[in-house]
Amino acid sequence: TTTQRAEQPFIFQSDGPFGIDKRAWAIRNVIRHLDRYPADGVHHLRNGTLERWLADQGAIHLATLARDVMRQSEKEPRVSLENFLLRSGLVRRPRLVILPRQVKMGRVLSGETATRRLRLRKGRGRGYLFGTLQPSVPWIRVDPDTFSGSLDAVVRVETELLLISRQPYHAHVSVDSSASDEPIAVPVRVRVVSMPSALN
């Protein structure tokens, strides 16, 4: 189990106080250390020592998981580590803070483009936040649409192909991140209006 004492301890690359090796005897304690010291986690995932130790302890499913996350060849090594930690089932997901919770474009003249800022960051607690953003309709664009750590994006609504209407258009941007199993929808609202008369 994740709490029983292993036959051999796992020794981490970083030393403890007074040059004493940092080590852990239980799988849960190894995961806890890698979560607290991500540089160690990235190192032991990359060189395969974590996978080999887990296999030696009979935790074949975790050893396979360590191998699989490295085969995904993520550009950001922290993403690989966070995928391993989350899929181990031994850590909580990071918390996602979205500002604003709803993107309100207001009244926009037909044919013009409106923009608003959308900010994503990690809330209190553990974890590394990463993910992608996907608009629900073609007349919304988000730049950038991927992030690691945090994001300050521009949401752009292009009204060229939208009809003038008294009712606002409703759509959303899906945030697929390490903070949740399912994507989170951020509502986007805009009302397309006609050019006012010279008198108005």
PDB file of C-alpha atoms in Angstrom:
ATOM      1  CA  THR A   1       0.000   0.000   0.000  1.00  0.00           C
ATOM      2  CA  THR A   2       1.020   3.632  -0.199  1.00  0.00           C
ATOM      3  CA  THR A   3       1.650   3.808   3.554  1.00  0.00           C
ATOM      4  CA  GLN A   4       3.541   0.566   4.233  1.00  0.00           C
ATOM      5  CA  ARG A   5       7.298   0.546   4.721  1.00  0.00           C
ATOM      6  CA  ALA A   6       9.237  -0.312   1.577  1.00  0.00           C
ATOM      7  CA  GLU A   7      12.123  -2.778   1.436  1.00  0.00           C
ATOM      8  CA  GLN A   8      14.473   0.018   0.350  1.00  0.00           C
ATOM      9  CA  PRO A   9      14.098   3.768   0.908  1.00  0.00           C
ATOM     10  CA  PHE A  10      13.848   6.209  -1.954  1.00  0.00           C
ATOM     11  CA  ILE A  11      16.785   8.647  -1.741  1.00  0.00           C
ATOM     12  CA  PHE A  12      16.204  12.084  -3.295  1.00  0.00           C
ATOM     13  CA  GLN A  13      18.745  14.094  -5.261  1.00  0.00           C
ATOM     14  CA  SER A  14      18.705  17.021  -2.794  1.00  0.00           C
ATOM     15  CA  ASP A  15      20.427  16.678   0.564  1.00  0.00           C
ATOM     16  CA  GLY A  16      18.785  17.367   3.881  1.00  0.00           C
ATOM     17  CA  PRO A  17      20.249  19.367   6.774  1.00  0.00           C
ATOM     18  CA  PHE A  18      23.987  18.864   7.462  1.00  0.00           C
ATOM     19  CA  GLY A  19      24.455  16.966   4.189  1.00  0.00           C
ATOM     20  CA  ILE A  20      22.327  14.006   5.282  1.00  0.00           C
ATOM     21  CA  ASP A  21      20.501  12.226   2.469  1.00  0.00           C
ATOM     22  CA  LYS A  22      16.793  12.932   2.198  1.00  0.00           C
ATOM     23  CA  ARG A  23      14.911   9.644   2.009  1.00  0.00           C
ATOM     24  CA  ALA A  24      11.432   8.212   2.341  1.00  0.00           C
ATOM     25  CA  TRP A  25      10.309   4.667   3.140  1.00  0.00           C
ATOM     26  CA  ALA A  26       6.659   4.836   2.051  1.00  0.00           C
ATOM     27  CA  ILE A  27       5.165   5.688  -1.342  1.00  0.00           C
ATOM     28  CA  ARG A  28       2.897   8.342   0.172  1.00  0.00           C
ATOM     29  CA  ASN A  29       5.911  10.109   1.690  1.00  0.00           C
ATOM     30  CA  VAL A  30       7.777   9.978  -1.619  1.00  0.00           C
ATOM     31  CA  ILE A  31       4.811  11.594  -3.401  1.00  0.00           C
ATOM     32  CA  ARG A  32       4.539  14.213  -0.657  1.00  0.00           C
ATOM     33  CA  HIS A  33       8.218  15.125  -1.028  1.00  0.00           C
ATOM     34  CA  LEU A  34       8.038  15.352  -4.834  1.00  0.00           C
ATOM     35  CA  ASP A  35       5.017  17.628  -4.510  1.00  0.00           C
ATOM     36  CA  ARG A  36       6.811  19.891  -2.030  1.00  0.00           C
ATOM     37  CA  TYR A  37      10.114  19.914  -3.951  1.00  0.00           C
ATOM     38  CA  PRO A  38       9.186  19.858  -7.669  1.00  0.00           C
ATOM     39  CA  ALA A  39      12.821  20.106  -8.813  1.00  0.00           C
ATOM     40  CA  ASP A  40      13.401  16.689  -7.236  1.00  0.00           C
ATOM     41  CA  GLY A  41      10.222  15.379  -8.856  1.00  0.00           C
ATOM     42  CA  VAL A  42      11.235  16.518 -12.335  1.00  0.00           C
ATOM     43  CA  HIS A  43      14.742  15.058 -11.888  1.00  0.00           C
ATOM     44  CA  HIS A  44      13.597  11.608 -10.760  1.00  0.00           C
ATOM     45  CA  LEU A  45      10.849  11.405 -13.388  1.00  0.00           C
ATOM     46  CA  ARG A  46      13.238  12.326 -16.201  1.00  0.00           C
ATOM     47  CA  ASN A  47      16.045   9.915 -15.310  1.00  0.00           C
ATOM     48  CA  GLY A  48      13.683   7.008 -14.584  1.00  0.00           C
ATOM     49  CA  THR A  49      14.758   6.425 -10.977  1.00  0.00           C
ATOM     50  CA  LEU A  50      11.234   7.039  -9.652  1.00  0.00           C
ATOM     51  CA  GLU A  51       9.765   4.531 -12.100  1.00  0.00           C
ATOM     52  CA  ARG A  52      12.361   1.872 -11.190  1.00  0.00           C
ATOM     53  CA  TRP A  53      11.905   2.317  -7.436  1.00  0.00           C
ATOM     54  CA  LEU A  54       8.124   2.102  -7.700  1.00  0.00           C
ATOM     55  CA  ALA A  55       8.395  -1.061  -9.785  1.00  0.00           C
ATOM     56  CA  ASP A  56      10.804  -2.590  -7.245  1.00  0.00           C
ATOM     57  CA  GLN A  57       8.246  -1.945  -4.487  1.00  0.00           C
ATOM     58  CA  GLY A  58       5.504  -3.681  -6.477  1.00  0.00           C
ATOM     59  CA  ALA A  59       3.612  -0.451  -7.287  1.00  0.00           C
ATOM     60  CA  ILE A  60       3.416  -1.384 -10.964  1.00  0.00           C
ATOM     61  CA  HIS A  61       0.501   0.957 -11.722  1.00  0.00           C
ATOM     62  CA  LEU A  62       2.445   3.974 -10.419  1.00  0.00           C
ATOM     63  CA  ALA A  63       5.626   2.866 -12.214  1.00  0.00           C
ATOM     64  CA  THR A  64       3.640   2.626 -15.459  1.00  0.00           C
ATOM     65  CA  LEU A  65       2.130   6.046 -14.784  1.00  0.00           C
ATOM     66  CA  ALA A  66       5.602   7.579 -14.285  1.00  0.00           C
ATOM     67  CA  ARG A  67       6.706   6.125 -17.630  1.00  0.00           C
ATOM     68  CA  ASP A  68       3.550   7.219 -19.450  1.00  0.00           C
ATOM     69  CA  VAL A  69       3.685  10.869 -18.352  1.00  0.00           C
ATOM     70  CA  MET A  70       7.264  11.142 -19.602  1.00  0.00           C
ATOM     71  CA  ARG A  71       6.300   9.667 -22.978  1.00  0.00           C
ATOM     72  CA  GLN A  72       3.866  12.548 -23.503  1.00  0.00           C
ATOM     73  CA  SER A  73       6.884  14.838 -24.043  1.00  0.00           C
ATOM     74  CA  GLU A  74       5.452  17.992 -22.480  1.00  0.00           C
ATOM     75  CA  LYS A  75       7.450  21.158 -23.161  1.00  0.00           C
ATOM     76  CA  GLU A  76       7.117  22.207 -19.519  1.00  0.00           C
ATOM     77  CA  PRO A  77       8.539  19.533 -17.151  1.00  0.00           C
ATOM     78  CA  ARG A  78       6.345  20.752 -14.299  1.00  0.00           C
ATOM     79  CA  VAL A  79       3.319  19.710 -16.371  1.00  0.00           C
ATOM     80  CA  SER A  80       4.606  16.125 -16.537  1.00  0.00           C
ATOM     81  CA  LEU A  81       5.208  16.093 -12.795  1.00  0.00           C
ATOM     82  CA  GLU A  82       1.775  17.524 -12.010  1.00  0.00           C
ATOM     83  CA  ASN A  83       0.128  14.953 -14.298  1.00  0.00           C
ATOM     84  CA  PHE A  84       1.899  12.178 -12.407  1.00  0.00           C
ATOM     85  CA  LEU A  85       0.974  13.580  -8.999  1.00  0.00           C
ATOM     86  CA  LEU A  86      -2.679  14.114  -9.887  1.00  0.00           C
ATOM     87  CA  ARG A  87      -3.120  10.732 -11.536  1.00  0.00           C
ATOM     88  CA  SER A  88      -1.532   9.013  -8.544  1.00  0.00           C
ATOM     89  CA  GLY A  89      -4.663   9.982  -6.601  1.00  0.00           C
ATOM     90  CA  LEU A  90      -2.555  11.038  -3.596  1.00  0.00           C
ATOM     91  CA  VAL A  91      -2.714  14.841  -3.967  1.00  0.00           C
ATOM     92  CA  ARG A  92      -5.451  17.431  -4.341  1.00  0.00           C
ATOM     93  CA  ARG A  93      -5.972  19.413  -7.501  1.00  0.00           C
ATOM     94  CA  PRO A  94      -4.834  23.059  -7.566  1.00  0.00           C
ATOM     95  CA  ARG A  95      -7.474  25.745  -7.200  1.00  0.00           C
ATOM     96  CA  LEU A  96      -8.294  27.938 -10.175  1.00  0.00           C
ATOM     97  CA  VAL A  97      -9.091  31.638  -9.829  1.00  0.00           C
ATOM     98  CA  ILE A  98     -10.797  33.208 -12.866  1.00  0.00           C
ATOM     99  CA  LEU A  99     -11.109  36.997 -13.181  1.00  0.00           C
ATOM    100  CA  PRO A 100     -13.642  38.059 -14.233  1.00  0.00           C
ATOM    101  CA  ARG A 101     -16.055  35.149 -13.790  1.00  0.00           C
ATOM    102  CA  GLN A 102     -18.066  36.473 -16.761  1.00  0.00           C
ATOM    103  CA  VAL A 103     -16.729  38.397 -19.767  1.00  0.00           C
ATOM    104  CA  LYS A 104     -19.161  41.212 -20.515  1.00  0.00           C
ATOM    105  CA  MET A 105     -18.453  43.007 -23.778  1.00  0.00           C
ATOM    106  CA  GLY A 106     -21.412  45.368 -23.476  1.00  0.00           C
ATOM    107  CA  ARG A 107     -22.846  47.101 -26.570  1.00  0.00           C
ATOM    108  CA  VAL A 108     -20.649  46.816 -29.661  1.00  0.00           C
ATOM    109  CA  LEU A 109     -21.283  48.464 -33.045  1.00  0.00           C
ATOM    110  CA  SER A 110     -21.971  45.990 -35.823  1.00  0.00           C
ATOM    111  CA  GLY A 111     -18.765  45.138 -37.680  1.00  0.00           C
ATOM    112  CA  GLU A 112     -16.451  46.255 -34.884  1.00  0.00           C
ATOM    113  CA  THR A 113     -14.263  44.181 -32.569  1.00  0.00           C
ATOM    114  CA  ALA A 114     -14.401  44.275 -28.772  1.00  0.00           C
ATOM    115  CA  THR A 115     -11.721  43.011 -26.381  1.00  0.00           C
ATOM    116  CA  ARG A 116     -11.560  42.252 -22.676  1.00  0.00           C
ATOM    117  CA  ARG A 117      -8.910  40.787 -20.362  1.00  0.00           C
ATOM    118  CA  LEU A 118      -9.276  37.324 -18.844  1.00  0.00           C
ATOM    119  CA  ARG A 119      -6.901  36.383 -16.038  1.00  0.00           C
ATOM    120  CA  LEU A 120      -6.295  32.909 -14.624  1.00  0.00           C
ATOM    121  CA  ARG A 121      -4.133  32.093 -11.614  1.00  0.00           C
ATOM    122  CA  LYS A 122      -3.710  29.468  -8.940  1.00  0.00           C
ATOM    123  CA  GLY A 123      -5.561  29.929  -5.684  1.00  0.00           C
ATOM    124  CA  ARG A 124      -4.386  28.892  -2.234  1.00  0.00           C
ATOM    125  CA  GLY A 125      -3.062  25.401  -1.711  1.00  0.00           C
ATOM    126  CA  ARG A 126      -0.817  22.995  -3.564  1.00  0.00           C
ATOM    127  CA  GLY A 127      -0.375  22.263  -7.210  1.00  0.00           C
ATOM    128  CA  TYR A 128       0.831  23.510 -10.554  1.00  0.00           C
ATOM    129  CA  LEU A 129      -1.767  25.114 -12.791  1.00  0.00           C
ATOM    130  CA  PHE A 130      -1.766  24.571 -16.559  1.00  0.00           C
ATOM    131  CA  GLY A 131      -4.308  24.154 -19.333  1.00  0.00           C
ATOM    132  CA  THR A 132      -5.921  25.352 -22.542  1.00  0.00           C
ATOM    133  CA  LEU A 133      -8.788  27.679 -23.515  1.00  0.00           C
ATOM    134  CA  GLN A 134     -11.317  26.928 -26.243  1.00  0.00           C
ATOM    135  CA  PRO A 135     -14.052  29.357 -27.424  1.00  0.00           C
ATOM    136  CA  SER A 136     -17.475  27.801 -28.023  1.00  0.00           C
ATOM    137  CA  VAL A 137     -18.131  29.825 -31.211  1.00  0.00           C
ATOM    138  CA  PRO A 138     -15.948  30.996 -34.135  1.00  0.00           C
ATOM    139  CA  TRP A 139     -16.594  34.702 -33.516  1.00  0.00           C
ATOM    140  CA  ILE A 140     -14.647  34.565 -30.223  1.00  0.00           C
ATOM    141  CA  ARG A 141     -10.853  34.357 -30.131  1.00  0.00           C
ATOM    142  CA  VAL A 142      -8.538  33.997 -27.134  1.00  0.00           C
ATOM    143  CA  ASP A 143      -4.848  34.883 -27.177  1.00  0.00           C
ATOM    144  CA  PRO A 144      -2.894  33.124 -25.808  1.00  0.00           C
ATOM    145  CA  ASP A 145      -4.975  29.969 -25.532  1.00  0.00           C
ATOM    146  CA  THR A 146      -2.552  27.807 -23.512  1.00  0.00           C
ATOM    147  CA  PHE A 147      -0.937  28.485 -20.155  1.00  0.00           C
ATOM    148  CA  SER A 148       1.371  27.115 -17.483  1.00  0.00           C
ATOM    149  CA  GLY A 149       1.349  28.718 -14.058  1.00  0.00           C
ATOM    150  CA  SER A 150      -0.905  31.708 -14.816  1.00  0.00           C
ATOM    151  CA  LEU A 151      -2.470  33.513 -17.762  1.00  0.00           C
ATOM    152  CA  ASP A 152      -3.289  37.064 -18.793  1.00  0.00           C
ATOM    153  CA  ALA A 153      -5.254  36.595 -22.020  1.00  0.00           C
ATOM    154  CA  VAL A 154      -7.218  38.817 -24.387  1.00  0.00           C
ATOM    155  CA  VAL A 155     -10.726  37.692 -25.323  1.00  0.00           C
ATOM    156  CA  ARG A 156     -11.720  39.156 -28.690  1.00  0.00           C
ATOM    157  CA  VAL A 157     -15.264  39.235 -30.071  1.00  0.00           C
ATOM    158  CA  GLU A 158     -15.646  39.917 -33.793  1.00  0.00           C
ATOM    159  CA  THR A 159     -19.146  41.105 -34.691  1.00  0.00           C
ATOM    160  CA  GLU A 160     -18.745  41.212 -38.495  1.00  0.00           C
ATOM    161  CA  LEU A 161     -20.969  38.161 -39.083  1.00  0.00           C
ATOM    162  CA  LEU A 162     -23.379  38.712 -36.185  1.00  0.00           C
ATOM    163  CA  LEU A 163     -26.864  40.127 -36.688  1.00  0.00           C
ATOM    164  CA  ILE A 164     -27.930  43.327 -34.963  1.00  0.00           C
ATOM    165  CA  SER A 165     -30.245  42.298 -32.155  1.00  0.00           C
ATOM    166  CA  ARG A 166     -32.013  43.668 -29.117  1.00  0.00           C
ATOM    167  CA  GLN A 167     -30.976  40.546 -27.221  1.00  0.00           C
ATOM    168  CA  PRO A 168     -27.336  39.893 -26.311  1.00  0.00           C
ATOM    169  CA  TYR A 169     -25.417  36.957 -27.751  1.00  0.00           C
ATOM    170  CA  HIS A 170     -24.335  34.342 -25.200  1.00  0.00           C
ATOM    171  CA  ALA A 171     -21.328  32.052 -25.638  1.00  0.00           C
ATOM    172  CA  HIS A 172     -18.460  30.848 -23.468  1.00  0.00           C
ATOM    173  CA  VAL A 173     -14.769  30.045 -23.278  1.00  0.00           C
ATOM    174  CA  SER A 174     -13.969  26.554 -21.949  1.00  0.00           C
ATOM    175  CA  VAL A 175     -11.020  26.380 -19.541  1.00  0.00           C
ATOM    176  CA  ASP A 176      -9.595  22.853 -19.505  1.00  0.00           C
ATOM    177  CA  SER A 177      -7.003  22.829 -16.729  1.00  0.00           C
ATOM    178  CA  SER A 178      -5.303  20.782 -14.046  1.00  0.00           C
ATOM    179  CA  ALA A 179      -7.746  22.304 -11.540  1.00  0.00           C
ATOM    180  CA  SER A 180     -10.746  20.174 -12.573  1.00  0.00           C
ATOM    181  CA  ASP A 181     -11.767  16.924 -14.237  1.00  0.00           C
ATOM    182  CA  GLU A 182     -14.171  18.728 -16.571  1.00  0.00           C
ATOM    183  CA  PRO A 183     -13.663  22.048 -18.419  1.00  0.00           C
ATOM    184  CA  ILE A 184     -15.009  25.173 -16.721  1.00  0.00           C
ATOM    185  CA  ALA A 185     -17.156  27.480 -18.870  1.00  0.00           C
ATOM    186  CA  VAL A 186     -16.514  31.221 -18.632  1.00  0.00           C
ATOM    187  CA  PRO A 187     -19.605  33.012 -20.046  1.00  0.00           C
ATOM    188  CA  VAL A 188     -19.121  35.667 -22.743  1.00  0.00           C
ATOM    189  CA  ARG A 189     -21.902  38.140 -23.496  1.00  0.00           C
ATOM    190  CA  VAL A 190     -22.148  40.818 -26.165  1.00  0.00           C
ATOM    191  CA  ARG A 191     -24.941  42.890 -27.697  1.00  0.00           C
ATOM    192  CA  VAL A 192     -24.533  43.979 -31.314  1.00  0.00           C
ATOM    193  CA  VAL A 193     -26.086  47.384 -32.045  1.00  0.00           C
ATOM    194  CA  SER A 194     -26.499  49.581 -35.114  1.00  0.00           C
ATOM    195  CA  MET A 195     -24.713  52.844 -35.775  1.00  0.00           C
ATOM    196  CA  PRO A 196     -26.543  55.661 -33.944  1.00  0.00           C
ATOM    197  CA  SER A 197     -27.962  58.546 -35.923  1.00  0.00           C
ATOM    198  CA  ALA A 198     -26.187  61.876 -36.040  1.00  0.00           C
ATOM    199  CA  LEU A 199     -28.894  63.344 -33.793  1.00  0.00           C
ATOM    200  CA  ASN A 200     -28.267  60.719 -31.130  1.00  0.00           C
TER     201      ASN A 200
END
